Amino acid sequence: MAKIVGGIATSHTPTISFALDAKKHDDPVWAPIFKGYEPVQDWLAEKKPDVLFYIFNDHMTSFFIDQYPHFALGVGDEFPPADEGGGPRGIPAIKGDPKLAEHIANGLVADEFDISTFQNKGLDHGCFSPLSLLLPDHKDGWPLKLIPFQIGVLQFPAPTMRRCYKIGRAIRRAIQHYPEDIKVAIAGTGGLSHQVHGERCGFNNTEWDMEFMERLEKDPEGLLDMTHAELAELGGLEGAEIVMWMIMRGALSKDVETTHKAYYLPSMCAIANMVLEERSEDKPEESDEAYLARIHRQTAGVEKLDGTYPFTIGRGVQAFRLNNFLHSLVDPEHRKLFLEDEEASFEKAGLTEEERRLVRERDWQGLIHYGVIFFMLEKLGAVVGTSNLHIYAAMRGQTLEDFQKTRNAQIMYSVAGTDEGKTDWDKPAAE
Ligand SMILES: [Fe+2]
């Protein structure tokens, strides 16, 4: 079973990545930043976690107000640095752990947390600014896998301290019941006190920062009733992102010891970090068998249904490229290229030969077997002028005529809109 090897808390200000990328190591004003992270680097080198479960918030880079989730779990294969306006940083992408992420997602949903999942998104300074200093030896690839967990702290209503602590407990359960012998470290990022907007911009409160770090270790549950307003009063509005440290704390045992703590306030936001080591075991209450049965209870038995393929996170990750290609048909420009020169659109999207064949041959059954979700088939049908009924029949291996005999009424439809010629099957045959 997987083991939690401890927790890290760290600020995630762009100051950190700037210091690193601009090579400010020997500048006396910047040097304390590097010094403060050395013990955390040593701790990671000693513990050698296979996976870092990494709690952070995006800063309206890859997550925007057009769709803003509270809890978004990164389930992808790989996460590149995001472009925050001046081009992405010159650091490599980091590998994810889709299998563990799917297990955690199943656990969280079974524990009644309505999470969302993401892949194919860049991670901004909320993730990579401290990560590049926590793991400075990353030029040729990162030494561990990352499961990013993005928390929607920038738009109210935002998740509460209590909710964050509770989801941390649920993450702990999931990891402890993961049936692979791997080591997992938990990192919570954000804070400490700062405010970057409005006339109160520049607010800091070192006294509160110290108190928070102390209580996070010794009495996290005593902080859980604090409101966002109370956190903002003490630590600035953006400083309230320390709720993410509470997720990390919830994922550790009740008894922890701070084995390293650093704090430096050069400009707008304190650059702080902590290493927390577990001092009690807090074994799970359920057996591994009971936990796994519980988190898979909703889909248990579905495998007995012939011709049924639940669209799981695993399928979504494995067949992302092809699903994404077909989903992009909602973009008029991509659709135009696909209709004018299908092969060029395959090439542009980097599809494999098998993926190209499935689309080229409109192999509706094969697409489903490959891991494409039905609603992409429906879109492809609308683009090429095929009705839903044609697709249903083909998936069953029947002619349209035979399939229609199984329906009460022989009607045809599709999701095609106003594009010319896309619903020709609905026109009476020419005389
Ligand atoms: Fe932040």
Coordinates of N, CA, C and O and ligand atoms in Angstrom, one line a residue, residues 12 57 59 125 190 194 241 244, ligand 1:
H12 N 3.8 30.5 -2.8 CA 4.0 30.3 -4.2 C 4.1 31.6 -5.0 O 3.6 31.7 -6.1
N57 N -3.1 27.0 -6.3 CA -4.2 27.6 -7.1 C -3.6 28.2 -8.3 O -2.5 28.7 -8.3
H59 N -3.7 31.1 -11.2 CA -4.0 32.6 -11.1 C -4.7 33.1 -12.4 O -4.1 34.0 -13.0
H125 N 2.6 29.8 -12.0 CA 3.5 30.0 -10.9 C 3.0 29.4 -9.6 O 3.8 29.1 -8.7
G190 N 0.8 28.4 -1.2 CA 0.0 29.7 -1.1 C 0.4 30.5 0.1 O 1.2 30.0 0.9
H194 N -0.6 38.4 2.5 CA -0.4 39.3 1.4 C -1.7 39.8 0.8 O -2.7 39.1 0.9
E241 N -5.5 32.3 0.8 CA -5.2 31.1 0.1 C -4.5 30.1 1.0 O -4.3 28.9 0.6
M244 N -5.2 26.3 1.5 CA -4.6 25.2 0.8 C -3.6 24.5 1.7 O -3.3 23.3 1.5
Ligands
FE1 FE -1.7 32.3 -5.2

